[in-house]
XYZ file of C-alpha atoms in Angstrom:
712
model
C -30.092 20.488 9.373
C -27.363 22.768 6.945
C -28.481 23.403 3.031
C -25.938 21.464 0.708
C -25.171 22.535 -3.204
C -23.742 19.115 -4.646
C -22.327 19.315 -7.880
C -20.610 17.106 -10.112
C -16.854 17.162 -9.906
C -15.287 14.607 -12.583
C -17.776 12.059 -14.334
C -19.272 9.863 -11.061
C -17.913 12.199 -8.489
C -19.228 14.726 -6.573
C -18.606 17.570 -4.300
C -20.376 19.917 -1.542
C -17.601 22.875 -0.218
C -18.260 23.748 3.170
C -17.020 26.420 4.791
C -14.267 27.266 2.048
C -10.855 28.406 3.978
C -8.137 30.774 2.428
C -4.617 30.715 2.423
C -2.596 27.934 4.628
C -5.791 27.176 6.417
C -7.247 25.921 2.768
C -4.056 23.256 2.667
C -5.471 19.931 2.115
C -4.500 16.429 0.866
C -6.078 17.091 -2.339
C -5.082 20.934 -2.170
C -1.474 20.263 -1.265
C -0.493 16.780 -3.808
C -2.067 19.513 -6.821
C -4.084 16.015 -7.820
C -5.235 16.025 -11.775
C -8.076 13.288 -11.943
C -8.064 11.125 -15.134
C -10.812 12.490 -16.593
C -10.160 10.133 -20.303
C -10.333 7.630 -17.495
C -13.673 8.589 -15.324
C -15.129 9.163 -18.797
C -14.982 5.312 -19.916
C -16.368 4.207 -16.351
C -20.443 3.295 -16.285
C -22.595 6.268 -16.143
C -23.977 6.398 -12.306
C -26.013 8.337 -8.909
C -25.263 7.549 -5.513
C -27.733 4.394 -4.465
C -29.313 6.633 -2.144
C -31.261 10.001 -2.371
C -29.317 13.274 -1.612
C -31.894 14.565 1.002
C -31.028 11.317 2.968
C -27.793 13.150 3.687
C -27.566 15.068 6.744
C -25.369 18.065 7.592
C -25.700 19.906 11.381
C -23.269 22.046 12.768
C -22.041 21.180 16.474
C -20.626 23.456 19.045
C -16.957 22.851 17.284
C -17.850 21.289 13.888
C -19.995 20.071 12.268
C -21.696 16.334 11.641
C -21.889 14.862 7.912
C -24.591 11.146 8.097
C -24.908 8.702 5.507
C -27.603 5.854 4.940
C -26.854 2.593 5.727
C -28.790 -0.528 4.588
C -29.353 -3.729 6.931
C -26.140 -5.355 5.384
C -24.046 -3.238 4.257
C -20.056 -3.379 4.830
C -17.980 -0.318 4.783
C -14.173 -0.546 3.697
C -11.606 1.952 3.997
C -10.276 4.738 6.011
C -6.484 4.028 5.752
C -4.664 1.801 6.765
C -6.058 -0.993 8.875
C -3.869 -3.525 10.919
C -6.553 -5.325 13.135
C -9.776 -5.362 10.146
C -11.117 -5.088 7.380
C -14.803 -4.140 7.586
C -14.972 -1.035 9.404
C -18.680 -1.222 9.885
C -19.800 -0.621 13.129
C -16.002 0.653 14.485
C -15.503 4.287 15.442
C -12.526 5.647 13.522
C -10.441 8.690 14.602
C -8.127 9.151 11.688
C -4.859 10.904 13.584
C -1.231 10.511 12.419
C 0.005 7.701 14.564
C 3.031 5.300 14.516
C 2.787 1.703 16.467
C -1.027 1.197 16.721
C -1.748 -2.165 18.806
C -5.271 -0.735 19.524
C -8.165 -0.275 17.322
C -9.353 3.192 17.337
C -8.483 3.927 13.897
C -4.609 5.922 13.801
C -2.446 4.828 11.542
C -0.090 5.142 9.700
C -1.855 6.083 6.965
C -5.564 7.739 7.871
C -7.235 7.717 4.823
C -11.179 10.010 5.446
C -12.583 7.682 2.783
C -14.852 4.733 3.499
C -15.949 2.489 0.388
C -19.503 1.116 0.597
C -20.012 -2.407 -1.049
C -23.535 -0.694 -1.771
C -21.728 1.219 -4.919
C -20.357 4.699 -2.970
C -17.322 5.934 -1.019
C -17.107 9.302 0.951
C -13.926 11.368 1.288
C -13.328 13.768 3.366
C -10.284 16.898 1.894
C -9.545 18.247 5.245
C -5.949 18.929 6.703
C -7.963 18.875 10.286
C -8.324 15.113 12.297
C -11.792 13.631 11.088
C -13.470 10.899 13.639
C -15.755 8.256 11.832
C -18.934 6.581 13.406
C -19.401 3.908 10.558
C -22.300 2.419 11.908
C -21.271 2.460 15.434
C -23.894 5.283 17.020
C -27.641 4.960 17.309
C -30.164 7.947 16.976
C -33.349 7.387 20.005
C -35.096 8.481 16.938
C -33.364 5.177 14.708
C -34.501 3.136 18.108
C -36.184 -0.193 17.420
C -38.643 -2.432 19.553
C -36.004 -4.770 18.184
C -32.425 -3.151 18.463
C -33.386 -3.499 22.447
C -33.099 -7.030 23.810
C -32.410 -8.686 27.740
C -28.655 -9.124 27.614
C -29.733 -11.498 30.352
C -32.274 -13.923 28.438
C -31.653 -13.043 24.418
C -28.547 -14.663 23.507
C -29.206 -12.269 20.409
C -28.000 -9.431 21.885
C -25.090 -7.292 20.930
C -23.029 -4.579 21.921
C -23.021 -2.545 18.740
C -27.166 -2.426 17.760
C -27.479 -2.069 14.058
C -26.966 1.636 12.835
C -28.979 3.393 10.288
C -26.011 5.484 9.395
C -22.936 6.285 8.752
C -21.717 10.101 11.371
C -18.602 11.669 10.414
C -17.290 14.734 12.610
C -15.557 17.044 10.888
C -14.264 20.234 11.819
C -15.392 23.907 12.191
C -13.027 25.647 9.521
C -13.956 24.544 5.714
C -13.282 20.820 4.466
C -14.916 19.794 1.132
C -16.810 16.323 0.926
C -17.079 13.517 -2.231
C -18.538 11.159 -3.002
C -17.833 9.011 -5.195
C -19.731 6.679 -7.550
C -19.550 2.777 -8.020
C -21.501 0.878 -9.628
C -19.429 -1.760 -8.034
C -17.236 -1.413 -4.911
C -14.073 -1.924 -7.469
C -15.704 0.815 -9.370
C -15.436 3.156 -6.296
C -11.998 2.454 -5.188
C -10.980 2.567 -8.975
C -12.653 6.377 -9.129
C -11.438 7.702 -6.228
C -8.004 6.263 -6.922
C -8.250 8.420 -10.681
C -9.962 11.327 -9.138
C -6.736 11.834 -7.197
C -4.078 11.342 -10.609
C -4.468 7.579 -10.960
C -1.967 4.713 -9.108
C 2.240 4.801 -9.814
C 4.306 3.427 -11.765
C 7.374 2.596 -10.342
C 10.448 1.705 -12.327
C 10.694 -1.618 -13.188
C 14.043 -2.076 -10.605
C 11.786 -1.285 -7.659
C 9.467 -4.241 -8.220
C 13.674 -6.323 -7.853
C 13.903 -7.464 -3.703
C 15.740 -5.274 -1.592
C 17.676 -5.402 1.170
C 18.731 -3.066 3.878
C 21.736 -3.223 5.893
C 22.447 -3.067 9.656
C 23.217 0.659 10.462
C 26.591 1.016 11.633
C 27.765 -1.165 8.378
C 30.127 0.734 6.693
C 31.112 0.959 2.539
C 33.009 -1.912 3.160
C 30.776 -4.164 4.916
C 27.567 -2.880 3.341
C 30.362 -4.123 -0.455
C 30.747 -7.154 1.013
C 27.250 -8.313 2.009
C 25.930 -6.825 -1.847
C 29.009 -9.962 -3.137
C 27.270 -12.085 -0.806
C 24.334 -12.109 -2.791
C 25.877 -11.814 -6.003
C 28.011 -15.535 -4.298
C 25.281 -16.726 -4.053
C 22.693 -16.096 -7.055
C 19.791 -14.673 -5.113
C 18.252 -11.863 -6.714
C 19.028 -7.976 -5.245
C 18.383 -4.858 -7.063
C 18.289 -2.080 -3.426
C 20.834 -1.849 -1.188
C 18.908 0.126 1.906
C 21.255 2.002 4.431
C 20.076 2.464 7.222
C 20.999 5.814 10.003
C 24.474 5.395 10.193
C 25.423 6.719 6.918
C 24.583 10.856 8.298
C 27.043 11.846 10.116
C 24.431 12.014 13.016
C 20.970 10.544 12.813
C 17.891 11.600 15.855
C 17.284 14.465 14.788
C 19.485 14.374 11.261
C 22.172 15.899 9.152
C 21.586 14.250 5.398
C 25.106 14.703 5.680
C 27.492 11.339 4.824
C 29.410 9.819 7.401
C 33.082 10.119 6.995
C 34.407 7.502 8.318
C 32.188 4.917 7.337
C 31.973 6.312 3.982
C 34.619 8.300 2.807
C 33.904 8.538 -0.690
C 29.907 7.789 -0.687
C 29.334 8.896 -4.805
C 32.115 6.151 -5.211
C 30.637 4.287 -3.182
C 27.186 4.612 -5.108
C 28.575 3.385 -8.183
C 30.167 0.211 -7.027
C 26.940 -0.636 -5.907
C 25.509 0.150 -9.391
C 28.521 -1.908 -11.386
C 27.179 -4.742 -9.071
C 23.467 -4.249 -10.764
C 22.142 -2.294 -7.325
C 21.117 0.697 -6.499
C 20.855 2.168 -3.301
C 18.094 3.842 -0.731
C 19.237 5.885 2.020
C 16.687 6.062 5.707
C 16.237 9.585 6.967
C 13.694 10.715 9.149
C 12.119 15.467 8.617
C 14.356 16.512 12.400
C 17.056 18.498 11.247
C 20.554 18.339 14.012
C 21.652 21.840 14.912
C 24.840 20.197 13.641
C 23.815 19.914 10.001
C 24.684 22.231 7.318
C 20.997 23.227 6.012
C 20.179 23.605 10.001
C 20.885 27.813 10.702
C 18.950 28.060 6.600
C 15.833 25.547 7.294
C 15.700 27.380 11.044
C 13.711 30.920 9.866
C 10.681 28.026 8.563
C 10.711 25.584 11.605
C 7.823 25.362 14.216
C 7.318 26.272 17.330
C 8.551 22.675 19.052
C 11.696 20.411 18.510
C 11.125 16.549 17.912
C 14.892 15.077 19.304
C 16.453 18.609 19.946
C 15.872 18.724 15.674
C 14.374 21.577 13.620
C 10.852 20.661 12.906
C 10.918 23.003 9.281
C 7.108 23.819 7.418
C 7.285 22.369 4.024
C 4.041 24.410 3.546
C 6.504 27.083 2.585
C 8.585 26.718 -0.681
C 10.861 28.011 0.633
C 11.408 25.262 3.005
C 10.966 22.988 0.894
C 13.205 24.221 -2.242
C 16.743 24.163 0.743
C 15.226 20.185 1.634
C 14.785 19.793 -2.050
C 18.261 21.132 -2.670
C 20.153 19.681 -0.106
C 19.081 16.169 -1.427
C 19.716 16.768 -4.948
C 23.889 18.109 -4.255
C 24.413 15.388 -1.597
C 22.430 11.718 -2.758
C 20.805 12.491 -6.223
C 23.807 13.983 -7.621
C 25.778 10.685 -6.380
C 23.164 8.295 -8.266
C 21.235 7.574 -5.387
C 18.132 6.621 -6.366
C 14.997 7.166 -3.622
C 14.293 7.293 0.195
C 13.149 5.886 3.252
C 11.043 8.590 5.195
C 11.212 7.179 7.844
C 9.533 8.759 11.360
C 7.138 11.426 9.981
C 3.931 10.155 11.748
C 4.785 10.854 15.763
C 3.830 8.592 18.153
C 1.872 8.384 21.962
C 1.291 4.655 21.269
C 4.243 3.087 21.884
C 6.286 3.139 25.169
C 8.242 6.740 24.267
C 6.112 9.799 23.007
C 7.636 11.878 20.485
C 6.167 14.449 18.039
C 5.257 17.827 18.070
C 2.072 19.019 20.327
C -1.417 20.133 17.808
C -0.898 23.328 19.205
C 2.045 23.726 17.875
C 2.953 26.618 15.341
C 4.728 27.196 11.853
C 5.167 30.140 10.084
C 2.736 29.319 7.138
C 0.243 29.658 9.416
C -0.548 25.939 10.187
C -0.735 24.590 13.509
C 0.533 21.190 14.778
C -2.612 19.163 13.805
C -2.715 20.027 10.423
C 0.972 19.575 10.129
C 0.812 16.136 11.645
C -1.778 15.691 9.866
C 0.229 16.713 6.135
C 3.820 15.635 7.042
C 4.215 12.104 5.292
C 2.254 13.492 1.851
C 4.761 16.255 2.022
C 7.834 14.452 2.220
C 6.389 12.037 -1.183
C 5.733 14.663 -2.423
C 9.298 16.751 -2.502
C 11.130 13.595 -3.102
C 9.166 12.198 -6.010
C 8.900 15.667 -7.303
C 13.156 16.160 -7.246
C 13.289 12.870 -9.361
C 10.785 13.816 -12.083
C 12.348 16.912 -11.915
C 15.369 14.706 -13.274
C 13.279 12.371 -15.092
C 14.145 9.338 -13.161
C 11.154 7.719 -11.538
C 11.789 6.692 -7.474
C 9.922 3.727 -5.181
C 10.532 4.074 -1.583
C 9.572 3.742 1.596
C 7.357 5.972 3.930
C 5.678 5.462 7.483
C 2.864 7.816 7.245
C 0.677 9.200 4.361
C -2.979 9.939 4.047
C -5.466 11.196 1.134
C -4.523 11.649 -2.722
C -1.216 8.887 -2.627
C -2.534 7.278 -5.274
C 0.598 8.510 -7.411
C 3.343 8.426 -4.978
C 5.918 5.763 -5.235
C 6.575 5.085 -1.796
C 5.191 1.628 0.170
C 4.359 1.703 3.687
C 5.197 -0.053 6.344
C 5.463 -0.067 10.635
C 7.660 -1.214 13.675
C 5.144 -3.827 14.934
C 5.960 -7.004 13.509
C 2.508 -8.866 13.369
C 2.772 -11.506 10.513
C -1.383 -11.892 10.435
C -1.859 -8.122 10.454
C 0.492 -6.981 7.863
C -1.553 -9.010 5.827
C -4.673 -7.911 6.720
C -3.066 -3.840 5.786
C -1.699 -5.267 2.267
C -4.803 -5.993 1.934
C -6.160 -2.926 3.759
C -4.280 -0.896 1.224
C -5.717 -1.697 -1.301
C -9.310 0.242 -0.436
C -7.179 3.419 0.162
C -4.967 4.216 -3.182
C -2.393 3.181 -0.675
C 1.087 0.415 -1.179
C 2.133 -1.510 1.686
C 5.120 -3.929 2.362
C 5.137 -7.168 5.902
C 8.823 -6.083 4.928
C 10.768 -8.549 6.864
C 13.202 -8.561 9.857
C 13.719 -11.528 11.966
C 12.159 -14.877 12.472
C 11.653 -17.488 15.282
C 11.888 -19.956 13.307
C 13.064 -21.293 9.736
C 9.440 -21.909 9.478
C 8.429 -18.855 10.676
C 10.454 -17.002 8.513
C 9.627 -19.005 5.694
C 6.321 -17.808 5.598
C 7.531 -14.558 6.365
C 9.482 -14.470 2.739
C 7.057 -15.958 0.856
C 4.446 -13.524 2.094
C 7.156 -10.588 1.439
C 7.601 -11.691 -2.463
C 4.159 -11.823 -3.473
C 4.085 -8.209 -2.002
C 4.322 -4.048 -3.511
C 7.799 -4.549 -1.902
C 9.886 -7.331 -1.509
C 12.177 -6.259 1.347
C 14.124 -7.826 4.569
C 14.928 -5.128 6.394
C 18.127 -5.899 8.541
C 18.944 -3.022 10.457
C 18.698 -4.063 13.717
C 18.846 -7.861 13.282
C 21.247 -8.663 10.528
C 19.832 -10.936 8.663
C 20.174 -12.396 5.288
C 18.313 -14.302 2.794
C 20.944 -17.396 3.985
C 19.983 -16.628 7.732
C 18.608 -19.690 7.923
C 20.456 -22.148 5.991
C 18.107 -24.935 5.719
C 15.578 -23.569 4.181
C 17.965 -21.355 2.046
C 17.013 -23.238 -0.925
C 12.913 -22.232 -0.029
C 13.610 -18.750 0.018
C 16.020 -17.936 -3.110
C 13.008 -19.944 -5.108
C 9.947 -17.355 -3.907
C 12.857 -14.494 -4.409
C 13.641 -16.152 -8.081
C 10.166 -16.464 -8.714
C 9.489 -12.844 -7.623
C 11.774 -11.879 -10.418
C 10.464 -13.670 -12.779
C 7.377 -12.842 -12.102
C 8.099 -9.363 -12.870
C 6.165 -8.731 -16.333
C 3.137 -9.240 -15.202
C 3.613 -7.269 -12.195
C 5.235 -4.239 -14.098
C 1.795 -4.587 -16.114
C -0.550 -4.599 -12.835
C 0.835 -1.962 -11.939
C 0.389 0.044 -15.282
C -3.759 -0.928 -15.697
C -3.586 0.226 -12.046
C -2.333 3.957 -13.801
C -4.504 3.319 -16.361
C -7.586 2.333 -14.317
C -7.368 2.898 -11.128
C -7.723 -0.855 -10.539
C -5.328 -1.546 -7.237
C -2.213 -4.187 -8.591
C -2.964 -5.910 -4.532
C -6.759 -6.142 -4.084
C -8.829 -7.682 -0.598
C -11.639 -9.870 -1.707
C -14.597 -7.928 -1.549
C -12.494 -6.201 -4.333
C -13.743 -8.938 -6.406
C -16.060 -10.941 -5.670
C -19.495 -9.511 -5.076
C -21.043 -10.189 -1.371
C -23.686 -12.106 -3.169
C -21.075 -14.035 -4.159
C -18.918 -14.440 -1.251
C -21.805 -15.941 0.797
C -22.386 -18.746 -2.054
C -19.257 -19.298 -1.627
C -19.191 -19.020 2.299
C -22.893 -21.641 2.512
C -21.095 -23.799 5.596
C -19.734 -21.214 7.499
C -22.515 -19.267 8.743
C -21.699 -21.738 12.014
C -18.907 -19.883 12.418
C -21.053 -16.087 13.026
C -21.170 -16.612 16.884
C -20.959 -14.476 19.888
C -18.492 -15.809 22.099
C -18.046 -14.951 26.143
C -14.109 -14.307 27.058
C -14.307 -12.211 30.215
C -10.452 -11.459 29.805
C -10.965 -9.921 26.434
C -13.840 -9.612 25.379
C -16.639 -9.035 28.051
C -19.610 -7.863 24.935
C -18.692 -10.745 22.921
C -16.439 -11.626 20.350
C -17.510 -12.187 16.634
C -15.793 -14.674 14.362
C -16.952 -13.653 11.523
C -14.587 -14.696 8.392
C -13.555 -11.391 6.745
C -10.934 -13.302 4.226
C -8.109 -10.443 5.078
C -5.764 -13.188 5.105
C -5.572 -12.987 1.409
C -5.501 -10.772 -1.785
C -5.499 -11.290 -5.757
C -1.943 -10.079 -7.299
C -3.244 -8.666 -11.125
C -6.177 -10.113 -12.862
C -5.391 -13.530 -12.492
C -3.041 -15.337 -9.156
C -4.711 -15.520 -6.065
C -2.194 -15.422 -3.024
C -2.966 -16.647 0.272
C -0.307 -16.623 2.603
C 0.098 -19.406 5.865
C 2.156 -18.323 9.204
C 3.662 -20.206 11.134
C 2.462 -23.034 13.511
C -0.465 -23.131 10.760
C -0.986 -26.745 9.802
C -3.764 -25.658 6.885
C -5.970 -23.439 5.712
C -8.973 -22.742 3.545
C -9.085 -20.217 0.976
C -11.935 -18.725 -0.448
C -11.623 -18.832 -4.207
C -13.883 -16.852 -7.137
C -16.062 -18.823 -9.584
C -14.229 -20.613 -12.924
C -11.799 -23.338 -12.386
C -8.246 -22.795 -10.965
C -5.137 -24.579 -10.573
C -3.190 -24.298 -7.673
C 0.184 -22.373 -9.349
C 3.489 -24.538 -7.852
C 1.288 -27.739 -7.580
C -0.803 -28.672 -10.073
C -3.836 -29.752 -8.868
C -7.116 -28.456 -10.316
C -9.933 -26.709 -8.196
C -13.489 -25.821 -8.985
C -13.455 -21.484 -7.470
C -17.128 -20.206 -5.910
C -16.401 -22.148 -2.939
C -14.072 -22.049 -0.025
C -11.198 -25.062 -0.383
C -8.450 -26.547 2.232
C -5.409 -26.206 1.821
C -3.009 -28.033 4.069
C 0.456 -26.453 4.376
C 3.735 -27.762 3.268
C 6.433 -25.196 4.334
C 8.103 -25.574 -0.176
C 5.220 -24.406 -1.098
C 2.672 -20.605 -0.830
C -0.551 -20.943 -2.028
C -0.848 -19.088 -4.614
C -3.770 -20.280 -7.573
C -4.020 -18.736 -11.248
C -7.339 -18.276 -13.124
C -7.980 -21.234 -15.679
C -8.171 -19.253 -18.919
C -5.169 -16.821 -17.382
C -2.051 -15.753 -19.739
C 1.034 -14.725 -17.821
C 3.510 -12.373 -19.149
C 7.013 -14.083 -16.749
C 11.223 -13.867 -17.654
C 14.100 -16.264 -16.104
C 15.496 -14.725 -12.527
C 17.784 -12.741 -13.344
C 20.920 -11.520 -10.481
C 18.979 -7.996 -11.133
C 16.145 -6.109 -13.044
C 17.884 -5.779 -16.791
C 18.669 -2.774 -17.590
C 17.081 -0.099 -19.982
C 19.277 -1.190 -23.470
C 19.231 -4.609 -22.243
C 16.439 -7.449 -23.925
C 15.705 -11.019 -21.926
C 13.437 -13.579 -22.829
C 9.975 -13.331 -22.701
C 7.605 -16.696 -21.984
C 3.734 -16.215 -22.148
C 2.354 -19.270 -19.769
C -1.266 -19.807 -20.520
C -2.947 -22.383 -17.881
C -5.995 -24.489 -18.265
C -7.406 -26.470 -20.953
C -10.192 -22.807 -22.742
C -9.074 -20.248 -24.907
C -8.089 -17.358 -22.764
C -5.982 -14.085 -22.670
C -3.681 -11.669 -20.586
C -1.762 -8.255 -21.454
C 1.860 -6.467 -21.546
C 3.031 -3.261 -21.074
C 6.368 -1.937 -21.231
C 8.031 0.886 -21.592
C 11.686 2.190 -20.663
C 11.129 1.045 -16.885
C 13.054 4.547 -15.900
C 12.026 7.543 -17.306
C 8.746 9.402 -17.335
C 8.517 9.307 -21.291
C 5.753 7.004 -20.868
C 3.531 10.124 -20.278
C 4.320 11.367 -23.324
C 3.543 8.175 -25.454
C 6.835 6.259 -25.091
C 5.012 3.234 -24.226
C 2.660 -0.211 -25.558
C 0.374 -2.101 -24.735
C -0.123 -5.161 -26.158
C -2.667 -8.458 -25.515
C -1.690 -12.274 -25.309
C -4.074 -14.581 -27.274
C -4.882 -18.210 -26.981
C -6.424 -19.389 -29.203
C -7.551 -23.304 -29.326
C -8.298 -24.695 -32.887
C -10.955 -27.586 -33.418
C -7.929 -30.167 -33.462
C -7.397 -29.215 -29.786
C -4.085 -27.562 -30.331
C -3.228 -23.950 -29.187
C -1.648 -20.692 -30.689
C -1.008 -17.926 -29.723
C -0.518 -14.686 -30.826
C 1.050 -10.879 -29.545
C -1.689 -7.383 -30.446
C -0.834 -4.158 -30.567
C -0.172 -1.380 -31.842
C 2.994 -2.690 -32.460
C 4.327 -5.456 -34.451
C 6.840 -7.806 -33.597
C 9.178 -7.813 -29.844
C 8.592 -4.908 -27.078
C 11.856 -3.329 -26.985
C 12.361 -4.912 -23.223
C 12.418 -8.815 -24.936
C 14.639 -10.220 -26.967
C 12.315 -13.240 -27.676
C 8.205 -14.901 -26.783
C 7.624 -17.972 -26.353
C 4.899 -19.958 -25.267
C 3.871 -22.137 -23.052
C 0.384 -23.701 -23.600
C -2.318 -25.720 -21.205
C -0.146 -25.781 -18.740
C -1.737 -26.547 -14.874
C 1.084 -25.634 -12.747
C 4.160 -23.082 -13.179
C 6.801 -24.521 -15.283
C 9.937 -24.461 -13.330
């Protein structure tokens, strides 16, 4: 057993360093991202100690690494470990945390594995390493911990379980050094917030990034893109970003980062033509550089030992390589007005029908090997592009297919080539535990109903996007439901002040803008609301695909909170009704006006035109009119505060210029929107803040009191 000396790294955060590394081998997510903890915000959080004694943490040497283990209580649930699509509570599972695309089995491999778990007991554990970590989240049982009640005869005892209740987590770690961090609570939300604040806080996207996005088919020309953009305007459907897929490159797979002149003869003019329509341009790319690219020879001295698709896999741990990458992107794209990137295929694949990626034994000039580079590649591309836009005092927002720890400040949203709607909703929930954002992008549908349900979900997510790269779909592809789709894109636009404020709170407090239910309700509150649902917690023998029994315990991984006041409960095609877990208090159907008592489960019938969204009574929601695109700075629009319910209430509003980093120097403002009910039953609204008058982004302020449904 090794002795460990834990020290305070930040308020409520403890660290121990094991076998300190030097040079490139010492690059970890936290050191590479160069995160600066938000100390002031951390000091505002409750003073805590871990809910266990330090001597209960065990560190043991094994032949090729270390085992670090933490105690577990019988009812403890564990969340996090990155972007997991298969389940939310990781207790009883083994997580092999390797970056990989399109995971179809529940191994832990994922686009964004984060070796961080958060316990509903009120603590979290992060392993800061560029190596693959295996987390046994209560899935292993030591002989010394075995009790008589664990040994049951499956032939006669219906309580037999394939995963006995373990007394500890066991984390298998590399031998070449890392830091372990423990984050205090006291609540699960506090743990996650503390982790995010320690990693620099949450990202604040540009306002335009929170509008609606449309990605066009791969081989579209500039004229076809402009024609499609004009269709949005003619049909009155909001759109802020047009995404170009691989065909904009002169060569892709591997890529050139250069424009294909036969399709885009004048890219600067094209970008400005879209900009005149109020639309930004986002460019697809991946990391592997074509021999036909002008940058190839400049990057070749920094390439790894193995190729991907015949292209270089550059070593961006080396500053010289990163500067070459940023230079070509600045001159070829950013200087023309391109607003961001879709960073594809920085994950690799062994889980699909094909296998592609440099191997773990690949060598890179910095001294990193292929395992480390693969674990860090997604973070590298996020940071390089983010730093480039920061150097221009321009915010960006984009898509990435691989990420990891310490990513909360990055202006990127994860996506996948999988296409299961329920898994997409679960991923949206799970992302909230690990400092990640996720979009359940829409590509195609099997029916008009499926189309509506997917579009409803994506419009209430981190990035509202239709990705038509391969299917050529449009919001109007199913004419019979075009009005429903338009309504939810417009709802997204109307909620922009509320959503933007939720992201600003993410930056300031570390609390995610999209939150899984365990971040909203305590275990006791969930158990009390479930009540009779205990009858569903049973084993079902299935000799085809669940020979050891299949749990049917409800995890509530299909609903989430958007900000402080809105609860979103998506429906998927084929559902005729669904159960919704409501926190305590009074709630209203946002679009139906129906009143619900919280602290229980309510059953909602499926109506195609209505997505189940609930608003907390007493909420004050800032809203704006639906516009063709997010207003430019200096183009103020009307602002309405909508108050729900009969009692007094309050909400918040954040505002800045929406595009630059001036907010970091104090050019931003917070207001409290307070609604008071007078003794005579009338209402008064007041906007309280350091600045008096109307926020700069808004021309007028109006109030709507005592609403039970969202006014049209």
